[in-house]
CSV table of C-alpha atoms and ligand atoms in Angstrom, one decimal:
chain,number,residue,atom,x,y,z
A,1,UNK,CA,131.5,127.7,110.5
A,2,UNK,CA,131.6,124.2,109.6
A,3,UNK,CA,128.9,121.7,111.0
A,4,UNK,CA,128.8,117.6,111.3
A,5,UNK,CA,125.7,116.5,110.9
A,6,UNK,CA,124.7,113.1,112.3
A,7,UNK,CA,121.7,110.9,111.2
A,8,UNK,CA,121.4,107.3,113.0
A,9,UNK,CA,117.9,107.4,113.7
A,10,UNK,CA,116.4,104.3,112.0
A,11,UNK,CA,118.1,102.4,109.4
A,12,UNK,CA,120.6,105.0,107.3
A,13,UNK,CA,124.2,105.3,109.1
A,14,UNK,CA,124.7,109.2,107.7
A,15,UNK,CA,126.9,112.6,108.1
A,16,UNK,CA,127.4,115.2,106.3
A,17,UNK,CA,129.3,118.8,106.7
A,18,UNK,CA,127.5,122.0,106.1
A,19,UNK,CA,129.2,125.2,106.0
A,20,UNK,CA,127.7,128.6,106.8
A,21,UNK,CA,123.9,127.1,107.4
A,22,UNK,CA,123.8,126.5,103.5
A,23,UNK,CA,126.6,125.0,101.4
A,24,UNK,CA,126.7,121.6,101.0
A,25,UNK,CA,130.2,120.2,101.3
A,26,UNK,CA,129.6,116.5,101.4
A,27,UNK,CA,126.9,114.2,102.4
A,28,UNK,CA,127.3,110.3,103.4
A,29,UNK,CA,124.2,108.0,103.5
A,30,UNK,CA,124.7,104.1,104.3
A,31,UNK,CA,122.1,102.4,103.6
A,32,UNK,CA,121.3,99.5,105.8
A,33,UNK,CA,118.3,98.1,103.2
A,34,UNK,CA,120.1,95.5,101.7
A,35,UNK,CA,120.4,93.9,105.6
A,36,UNK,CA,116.5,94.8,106.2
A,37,UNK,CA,115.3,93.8,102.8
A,38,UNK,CA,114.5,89.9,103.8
A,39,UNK,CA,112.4,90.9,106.7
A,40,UNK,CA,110.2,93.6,104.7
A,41,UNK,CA,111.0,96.1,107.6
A,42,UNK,CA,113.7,97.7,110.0
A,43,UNK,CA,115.0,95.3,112.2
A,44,UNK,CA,116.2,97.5,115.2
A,45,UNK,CA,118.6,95.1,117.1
A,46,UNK,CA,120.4,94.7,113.3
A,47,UNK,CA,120.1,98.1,113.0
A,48,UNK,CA,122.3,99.2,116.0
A,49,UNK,CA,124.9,96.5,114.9
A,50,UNK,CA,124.7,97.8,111.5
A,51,UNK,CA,125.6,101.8,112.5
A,52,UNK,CA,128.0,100.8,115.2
A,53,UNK,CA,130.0,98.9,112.2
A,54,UNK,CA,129.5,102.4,109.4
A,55,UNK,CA,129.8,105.0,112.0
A,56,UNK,CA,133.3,105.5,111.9
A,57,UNK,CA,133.6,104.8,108.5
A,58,UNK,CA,130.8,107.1,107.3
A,59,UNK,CA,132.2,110.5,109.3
A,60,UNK,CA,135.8,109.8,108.1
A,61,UNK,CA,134.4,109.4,103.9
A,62,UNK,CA,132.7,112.4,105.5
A,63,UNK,CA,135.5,114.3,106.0
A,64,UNK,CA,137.5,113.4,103.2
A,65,UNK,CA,135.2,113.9,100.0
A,66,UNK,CA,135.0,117.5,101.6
A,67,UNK,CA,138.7,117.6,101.8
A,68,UNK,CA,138.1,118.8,105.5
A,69,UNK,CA,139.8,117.8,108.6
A,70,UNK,CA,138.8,117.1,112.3
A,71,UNK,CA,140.4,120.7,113.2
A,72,UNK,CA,138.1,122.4,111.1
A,73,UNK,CA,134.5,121.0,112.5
A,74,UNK,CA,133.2,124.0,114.8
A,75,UNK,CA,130.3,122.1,115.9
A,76,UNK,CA,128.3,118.6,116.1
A,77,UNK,CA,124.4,118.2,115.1
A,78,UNK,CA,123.2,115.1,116.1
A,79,UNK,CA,119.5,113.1,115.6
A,80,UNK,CA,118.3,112.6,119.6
A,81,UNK,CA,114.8,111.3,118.7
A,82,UNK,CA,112.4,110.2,117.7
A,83,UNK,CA,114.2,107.2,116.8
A,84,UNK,CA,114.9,103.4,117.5
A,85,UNK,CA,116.9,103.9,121.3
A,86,UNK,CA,119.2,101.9,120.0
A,87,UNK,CA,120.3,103.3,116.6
A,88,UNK,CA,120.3,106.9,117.7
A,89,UNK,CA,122.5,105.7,120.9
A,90,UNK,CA,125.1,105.0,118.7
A,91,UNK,CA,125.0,108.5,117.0
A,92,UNK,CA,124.8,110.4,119.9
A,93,UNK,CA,127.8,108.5,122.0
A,94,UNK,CA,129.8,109.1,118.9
A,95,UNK,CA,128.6,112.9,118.4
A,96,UNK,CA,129.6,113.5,122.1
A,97,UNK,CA,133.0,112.1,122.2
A,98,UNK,CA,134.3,113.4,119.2
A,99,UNK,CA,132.5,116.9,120.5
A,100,UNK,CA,134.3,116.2,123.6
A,101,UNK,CA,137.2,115.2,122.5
A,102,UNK,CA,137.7,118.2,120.4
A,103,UNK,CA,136.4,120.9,122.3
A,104,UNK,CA,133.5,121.6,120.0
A,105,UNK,CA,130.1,122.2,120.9
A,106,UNK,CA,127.0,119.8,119.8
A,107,UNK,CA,123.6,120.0,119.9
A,108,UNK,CA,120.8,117.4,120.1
A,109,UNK,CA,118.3,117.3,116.8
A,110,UNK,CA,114.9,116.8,116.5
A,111,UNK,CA,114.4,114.4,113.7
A,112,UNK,CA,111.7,115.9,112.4
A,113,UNK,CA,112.9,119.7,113.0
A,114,UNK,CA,115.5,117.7,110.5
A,115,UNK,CA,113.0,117.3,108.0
A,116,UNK,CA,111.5,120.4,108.4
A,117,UNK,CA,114.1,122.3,107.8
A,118,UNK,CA,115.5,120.6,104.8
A,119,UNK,CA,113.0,122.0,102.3
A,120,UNK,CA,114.9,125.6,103.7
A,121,UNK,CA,118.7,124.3,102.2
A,122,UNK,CA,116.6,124.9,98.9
A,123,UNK,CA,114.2,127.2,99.3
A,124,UNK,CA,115.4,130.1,102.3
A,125,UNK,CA,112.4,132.0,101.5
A,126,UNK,CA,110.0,129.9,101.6
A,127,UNK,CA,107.0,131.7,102.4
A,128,UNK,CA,105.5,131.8,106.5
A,129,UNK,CA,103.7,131.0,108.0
A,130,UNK,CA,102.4,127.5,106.6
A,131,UNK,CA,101.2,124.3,106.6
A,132,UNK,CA,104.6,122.2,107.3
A,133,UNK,CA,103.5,118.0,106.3
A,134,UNK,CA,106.1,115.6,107.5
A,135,UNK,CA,105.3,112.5,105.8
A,136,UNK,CA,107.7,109.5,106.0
A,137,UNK,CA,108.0,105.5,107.2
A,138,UNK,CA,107.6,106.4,111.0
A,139,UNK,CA,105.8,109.7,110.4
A,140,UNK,CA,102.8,111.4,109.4
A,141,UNK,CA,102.5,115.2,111.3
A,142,UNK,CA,101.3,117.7,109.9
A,143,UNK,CA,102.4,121.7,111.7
A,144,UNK,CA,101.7,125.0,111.3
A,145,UNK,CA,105.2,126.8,110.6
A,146,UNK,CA,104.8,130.2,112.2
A,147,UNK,CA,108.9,131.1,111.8
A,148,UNK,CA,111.5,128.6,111.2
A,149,UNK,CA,111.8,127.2,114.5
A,150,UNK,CA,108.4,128.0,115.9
A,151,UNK,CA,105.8,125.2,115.3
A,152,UNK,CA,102.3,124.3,116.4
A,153,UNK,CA,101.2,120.6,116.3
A,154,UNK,CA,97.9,120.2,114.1
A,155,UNK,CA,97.6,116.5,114.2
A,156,UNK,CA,99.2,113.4,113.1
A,157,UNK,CA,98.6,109.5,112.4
A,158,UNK,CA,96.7,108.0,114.7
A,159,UNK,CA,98.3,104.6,113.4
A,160,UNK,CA,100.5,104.0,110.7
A,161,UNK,CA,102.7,106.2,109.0
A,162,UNK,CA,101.9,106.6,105.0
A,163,UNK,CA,105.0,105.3,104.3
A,164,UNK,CA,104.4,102.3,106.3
A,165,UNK,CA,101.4,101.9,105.0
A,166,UNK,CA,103.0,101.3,101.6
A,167,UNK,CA,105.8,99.2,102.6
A,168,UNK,CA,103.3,96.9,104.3
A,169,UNK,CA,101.7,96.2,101.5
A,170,UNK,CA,104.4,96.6,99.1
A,171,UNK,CA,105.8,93.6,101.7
A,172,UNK,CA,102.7,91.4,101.6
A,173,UNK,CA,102.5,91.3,97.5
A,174,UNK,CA,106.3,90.4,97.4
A,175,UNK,CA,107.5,93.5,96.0
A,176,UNK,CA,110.5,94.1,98.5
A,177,UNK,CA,111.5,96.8,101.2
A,178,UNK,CA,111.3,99.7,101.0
A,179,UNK,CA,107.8,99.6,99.3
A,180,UNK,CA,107.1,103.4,98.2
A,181,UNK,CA,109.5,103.9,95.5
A,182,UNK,CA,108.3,100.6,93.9
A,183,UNK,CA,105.0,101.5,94.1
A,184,UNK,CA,105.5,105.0,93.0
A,185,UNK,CA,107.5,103.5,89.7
A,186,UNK,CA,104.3,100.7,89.1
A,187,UNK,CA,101.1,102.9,89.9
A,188,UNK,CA,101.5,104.6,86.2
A,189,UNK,CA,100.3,101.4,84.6
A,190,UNK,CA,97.1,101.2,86.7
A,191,UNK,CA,94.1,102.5,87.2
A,192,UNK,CA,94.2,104.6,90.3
A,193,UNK,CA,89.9,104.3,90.0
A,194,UNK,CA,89.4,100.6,90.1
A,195,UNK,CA,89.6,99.7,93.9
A,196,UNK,CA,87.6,102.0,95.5
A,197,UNK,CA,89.4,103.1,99.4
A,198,UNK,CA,87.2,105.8,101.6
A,199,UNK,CA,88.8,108.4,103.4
A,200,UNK,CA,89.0,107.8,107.1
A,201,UNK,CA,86.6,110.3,108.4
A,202,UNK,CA,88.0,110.6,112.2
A,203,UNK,CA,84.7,111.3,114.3
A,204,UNK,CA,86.2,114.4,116.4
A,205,UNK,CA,86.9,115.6,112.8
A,206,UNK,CA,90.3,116.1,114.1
A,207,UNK,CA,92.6,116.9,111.6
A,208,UNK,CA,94.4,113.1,112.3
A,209,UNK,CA,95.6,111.1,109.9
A,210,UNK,CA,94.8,106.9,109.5
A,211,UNK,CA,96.0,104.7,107.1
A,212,UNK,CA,95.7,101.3,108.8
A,213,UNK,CA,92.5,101.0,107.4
A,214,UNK,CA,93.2,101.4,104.0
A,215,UNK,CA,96.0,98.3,104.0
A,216,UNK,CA,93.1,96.0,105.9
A,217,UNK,CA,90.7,96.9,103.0
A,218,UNK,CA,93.9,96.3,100.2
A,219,UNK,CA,94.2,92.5,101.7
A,220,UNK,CA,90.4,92.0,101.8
A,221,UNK,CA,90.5,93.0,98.0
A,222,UNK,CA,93.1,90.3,97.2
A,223,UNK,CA,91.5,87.6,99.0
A,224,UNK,CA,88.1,88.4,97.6
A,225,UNK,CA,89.9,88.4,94.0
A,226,UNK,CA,92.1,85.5,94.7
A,227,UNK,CA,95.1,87.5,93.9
A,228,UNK,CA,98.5,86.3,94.7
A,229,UNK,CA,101.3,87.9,95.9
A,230,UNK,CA,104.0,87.5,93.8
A,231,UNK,CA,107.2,85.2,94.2
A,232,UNK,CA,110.4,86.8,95.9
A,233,UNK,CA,113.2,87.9,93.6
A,234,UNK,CA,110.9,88.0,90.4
A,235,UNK,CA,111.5,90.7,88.0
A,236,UNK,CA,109.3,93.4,89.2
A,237,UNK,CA,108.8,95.2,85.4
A,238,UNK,CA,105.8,96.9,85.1
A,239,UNK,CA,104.6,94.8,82.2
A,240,UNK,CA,105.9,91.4,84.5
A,241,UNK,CA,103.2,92.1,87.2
A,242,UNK,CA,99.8,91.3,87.0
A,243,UNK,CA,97.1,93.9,86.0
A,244,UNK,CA,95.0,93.7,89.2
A,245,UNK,CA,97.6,94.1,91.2
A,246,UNK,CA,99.1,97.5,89.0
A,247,UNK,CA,95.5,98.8,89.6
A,248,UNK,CA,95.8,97.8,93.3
A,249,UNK,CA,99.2,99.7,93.9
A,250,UNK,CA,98.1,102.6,91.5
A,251,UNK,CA,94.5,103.0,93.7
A,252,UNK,CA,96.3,102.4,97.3
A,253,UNK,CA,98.8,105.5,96.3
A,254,UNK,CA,96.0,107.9,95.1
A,255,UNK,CA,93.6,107.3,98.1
A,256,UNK,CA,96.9,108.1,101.0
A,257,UNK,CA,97.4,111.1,98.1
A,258,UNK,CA,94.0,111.9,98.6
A,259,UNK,CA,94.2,111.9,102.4
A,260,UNK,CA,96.9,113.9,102.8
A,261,UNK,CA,95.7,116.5,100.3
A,262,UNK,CA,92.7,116.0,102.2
A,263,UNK,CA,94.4,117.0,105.9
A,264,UNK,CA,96.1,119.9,104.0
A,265,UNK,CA,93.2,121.6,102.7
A,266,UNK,CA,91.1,121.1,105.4
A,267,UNK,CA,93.8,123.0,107.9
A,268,UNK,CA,94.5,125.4,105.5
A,269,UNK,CA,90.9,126.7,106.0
A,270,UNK,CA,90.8,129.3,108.8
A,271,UNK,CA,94.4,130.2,108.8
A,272,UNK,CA,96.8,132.5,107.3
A,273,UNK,CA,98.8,130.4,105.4
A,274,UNK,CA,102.1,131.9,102.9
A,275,UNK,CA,102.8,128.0,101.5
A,276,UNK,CA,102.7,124.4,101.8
A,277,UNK,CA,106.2,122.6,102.7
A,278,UNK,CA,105.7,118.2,102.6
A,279,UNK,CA,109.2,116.6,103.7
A,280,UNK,CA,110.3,113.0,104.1
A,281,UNK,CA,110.7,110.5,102.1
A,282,UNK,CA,107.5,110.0,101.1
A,283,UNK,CA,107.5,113.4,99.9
A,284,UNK,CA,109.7,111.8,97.1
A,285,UNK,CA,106.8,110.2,95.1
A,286,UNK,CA,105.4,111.4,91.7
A,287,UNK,CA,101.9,111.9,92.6
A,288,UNK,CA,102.0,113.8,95.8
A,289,UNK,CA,104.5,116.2,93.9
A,290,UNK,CA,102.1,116.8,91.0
A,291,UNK,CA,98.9,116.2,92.5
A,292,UNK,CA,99.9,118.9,95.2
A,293,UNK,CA,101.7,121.3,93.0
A,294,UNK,CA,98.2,121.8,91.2
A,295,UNK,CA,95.4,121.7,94.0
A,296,UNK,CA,97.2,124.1,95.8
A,297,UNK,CA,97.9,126.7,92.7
A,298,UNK,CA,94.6,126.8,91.8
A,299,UNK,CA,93.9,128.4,95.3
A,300,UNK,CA,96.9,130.2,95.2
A,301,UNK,CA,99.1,128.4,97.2
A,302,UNK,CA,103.0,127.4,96.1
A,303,UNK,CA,103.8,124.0,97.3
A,304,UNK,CA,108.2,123.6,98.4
A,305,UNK,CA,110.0,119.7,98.6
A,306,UNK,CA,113.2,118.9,99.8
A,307,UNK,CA,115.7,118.1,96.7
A,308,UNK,CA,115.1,113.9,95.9
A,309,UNK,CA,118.1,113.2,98.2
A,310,UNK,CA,117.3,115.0,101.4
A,311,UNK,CA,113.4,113.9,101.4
A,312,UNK,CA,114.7,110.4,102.7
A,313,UNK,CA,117.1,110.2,105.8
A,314,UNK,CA,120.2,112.3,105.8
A,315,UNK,CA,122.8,114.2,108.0
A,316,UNK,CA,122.6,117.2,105.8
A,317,UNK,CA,118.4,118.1,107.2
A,318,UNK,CA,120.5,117.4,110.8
A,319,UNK,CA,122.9,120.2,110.7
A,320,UNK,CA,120.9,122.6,109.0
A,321,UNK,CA,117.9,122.4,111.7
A,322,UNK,CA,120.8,122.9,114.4
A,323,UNK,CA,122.4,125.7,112.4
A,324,UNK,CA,120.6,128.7,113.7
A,325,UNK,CA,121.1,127.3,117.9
A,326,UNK,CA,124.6,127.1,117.1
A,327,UNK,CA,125.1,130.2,115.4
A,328,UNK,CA,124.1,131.9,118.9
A,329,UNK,CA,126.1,129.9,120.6
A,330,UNK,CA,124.5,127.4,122.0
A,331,UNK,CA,125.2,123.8,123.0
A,332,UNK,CA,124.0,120.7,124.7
A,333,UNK,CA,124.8,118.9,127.9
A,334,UNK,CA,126.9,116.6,127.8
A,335,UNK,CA,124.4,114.2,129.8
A,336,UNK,CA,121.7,114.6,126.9
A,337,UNK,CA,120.3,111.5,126.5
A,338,UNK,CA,118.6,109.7,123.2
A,339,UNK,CA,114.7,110.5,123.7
A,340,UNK,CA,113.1,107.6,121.2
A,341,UNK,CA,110.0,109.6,121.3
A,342,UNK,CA,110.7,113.0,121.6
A,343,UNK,CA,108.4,115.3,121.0
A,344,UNK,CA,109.3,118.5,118.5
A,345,UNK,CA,107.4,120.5,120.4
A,346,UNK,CA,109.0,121.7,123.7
A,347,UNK,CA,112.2,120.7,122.9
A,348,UNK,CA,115.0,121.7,125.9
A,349,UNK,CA,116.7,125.0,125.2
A,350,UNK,CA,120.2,124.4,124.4
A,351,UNK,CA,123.3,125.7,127.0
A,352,UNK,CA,125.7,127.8,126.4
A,353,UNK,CA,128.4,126.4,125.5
A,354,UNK,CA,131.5,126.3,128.2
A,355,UNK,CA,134.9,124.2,127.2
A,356,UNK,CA,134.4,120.4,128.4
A,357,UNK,CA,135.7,119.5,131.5
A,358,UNK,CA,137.4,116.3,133.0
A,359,UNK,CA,134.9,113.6,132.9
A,360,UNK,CA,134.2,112.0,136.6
B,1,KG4,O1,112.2,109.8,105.8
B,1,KG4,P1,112.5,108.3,105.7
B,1,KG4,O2,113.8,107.9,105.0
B,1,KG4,O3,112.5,107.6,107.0
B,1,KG4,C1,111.6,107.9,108.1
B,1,KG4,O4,111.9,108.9,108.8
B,1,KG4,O5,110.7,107.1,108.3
B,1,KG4,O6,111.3,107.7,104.8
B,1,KG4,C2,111.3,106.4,104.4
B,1,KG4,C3,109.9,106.1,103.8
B,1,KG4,C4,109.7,104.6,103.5
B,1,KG4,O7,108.4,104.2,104.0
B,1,KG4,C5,109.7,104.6,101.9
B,1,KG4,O8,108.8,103.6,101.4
B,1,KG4,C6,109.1,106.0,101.6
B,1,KG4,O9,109.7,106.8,102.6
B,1,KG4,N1,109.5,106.4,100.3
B,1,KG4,C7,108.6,106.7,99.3
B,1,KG4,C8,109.3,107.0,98.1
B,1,KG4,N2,110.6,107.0,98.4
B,1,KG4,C9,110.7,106.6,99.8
B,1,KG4,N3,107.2,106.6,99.3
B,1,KG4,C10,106.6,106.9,98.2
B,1,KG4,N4,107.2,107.2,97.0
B,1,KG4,C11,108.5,107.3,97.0
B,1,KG4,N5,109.1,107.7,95.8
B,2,ZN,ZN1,113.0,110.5,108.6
């Protein structure tokens, strides 16, 4: 069976079709940063107007890089939350008409199920039960991954997401939006021991993650060093950018490395634990790969990532989380509604599908 996957969540307008829970057929991601870039964040009311205008245009490139048509779509996967309300409105009113209007089933996604799951398009036997770490702009949570679609919460950020906590400062110094991947490319020509940043130790010691802390303690640092951000639209060239701030970036990176390898080994202790899965799109940068890859096989541990493209936000996480639900035949209401802060646990079990009727 053929699945649409929709992704309108936050700021990337995307679908993708997946055929038989596992082949690829094509994948669509516009991205809305060039719109966000000038504000160093997502703008939700701009984002909205941004995937009402690429919606349409985004499912039919869909369809036609696949060389698929609207006959052959057995089934609709759509983001329901967590999300802007706005953005994953759009998504979901598109998901149900087309559903509706051809007599196909859809299903409501968990965004971070979406994540989740995407490290399974690559590796399907990925070892279980683990220690599942979704790590992205509006998300830090960290599960324990008893079977595919059975997870515990162990704890999450208790303010900003890591992610966030690099584009904040990646925004403050000038360096543009989104911050991680131009950090991740700079930190290599500093020294990652020159600003020293503490873990937070949370007082419950609760497994919870902070990283508000850190950025206060980053801005102290260049005020008390009478460093300057740099000017907007300047080359950002390793060799172009100051020294102090390299060693800034390349320290900030390796102390929110340090915390999450921090969380991980810390709830690894005292459970039975087959592997370590990080998704997002923070799961992307160099140092988290290779620092995790080798902590974790020296105990023993193999460590899985999405593929570069589905660590950031895509359709393609979207279908495959939904694949198994559909597969048995299940399907959504039709008066499913967005849930901008759903919560992966407890999610509604899914109807079975019956053929729409009149509206009204
Ligand atoms: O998963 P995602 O597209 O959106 C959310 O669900 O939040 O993640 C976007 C986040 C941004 O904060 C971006 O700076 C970060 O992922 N990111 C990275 C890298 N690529 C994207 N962070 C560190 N290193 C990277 N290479
Ligand atoms: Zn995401």
């Amino acid at each position: 069976m053929i699945v649409l996957g929709i992704e309108t969540s936050c700021d990337e307008t995307a679908a993708a079709l997946l055929e038989d829970d596992k082949t690829v057929l094509s994948s669509v991601v516009a991205s809305q940063i060039p719109v966000h870039t000038d504000f160093g964040g997502v703008v939700p009311e701009l984002a909205s107007r941004e995937h009402v205008d690429n919606i349409c245009f985004v499912i039919e490139r869909c369809l036609k890089e696949a060389g698929v048509s609207w006959k052959e779509i057995g089934a609709i996967a759509v983001t329901r939350g967590p999300g802007l309300v706005g953005a994953l409105l759009v998504g979901m009113a598109y998901a149900k008409g087309l559903a509706y209007a051809l007599k196909i089933p859809f299903v409501g996604v968990n965004h971070l199920e979406g994540h989740i799951c995407s490290i399974f398009l690559d590796h399907p036997n990925a070892e279980l039960p683990a220690l599942s770490l979704v790590v992205s702009g509006g998300h830090t949570s960290l599960f324990y991954l008893k079977k595919v679609t059975e997870y515990e919460d162990i704890s999450k950020t208790r303010d900003d997401a890591a992610g966030e906590a690099l584009d904040k400062l990646a925004k403050h110094l000038g360096l543009g939006y989104p911050g991680g991947p131009v950090i991740d490319r700079l930190a290599p020509d500093g020294d990652p021991h020159s600003v020293p940043f503490a873990i937070p130790k949370i007082s419950d010691h609760s497994l919870d993650f902070s990283f508000s802390g850190i950025k206060t303690a980053a801005l102290r640092h260049l005020h008390e060093h009478h460093i300057s951000p740099l000017e907007p639209h300047t080359s950002k060239a390793p060799r172009e950018v100051p020294q102090p701030i390299l060693d800034l970036l390349a320290s900030y990176q390796s102390s929110i490395v340090d915390q999450l390898l921090n969380r991980l080994e810390r709830a690894r202790k005292g459970r039975e634990v087959g592997s370590i899965q990080i998704s997002g799109g923070v799961s992307c940068n160099s140092e988290l790969r290779r620092r995790s890859t080798d902590f974790f096989k020296e105990r023993g541990l193999p460590v899985y990532y999405p593929r570069p493209e589905l660590t950031t936000d895509n359709a393609t996480m979207i279908a495959a989380a939904a694949a198994a639900r559909i597969r048995s035949g299940a399907a959504d209401p039709w008066d499913l509604t967005a849930d901008p802060n759903l919560a992966l646990i407890g999610h509604p079990q899914p109807q079975e599908f019956t053929d729409p009727q009149p509206l009204g």
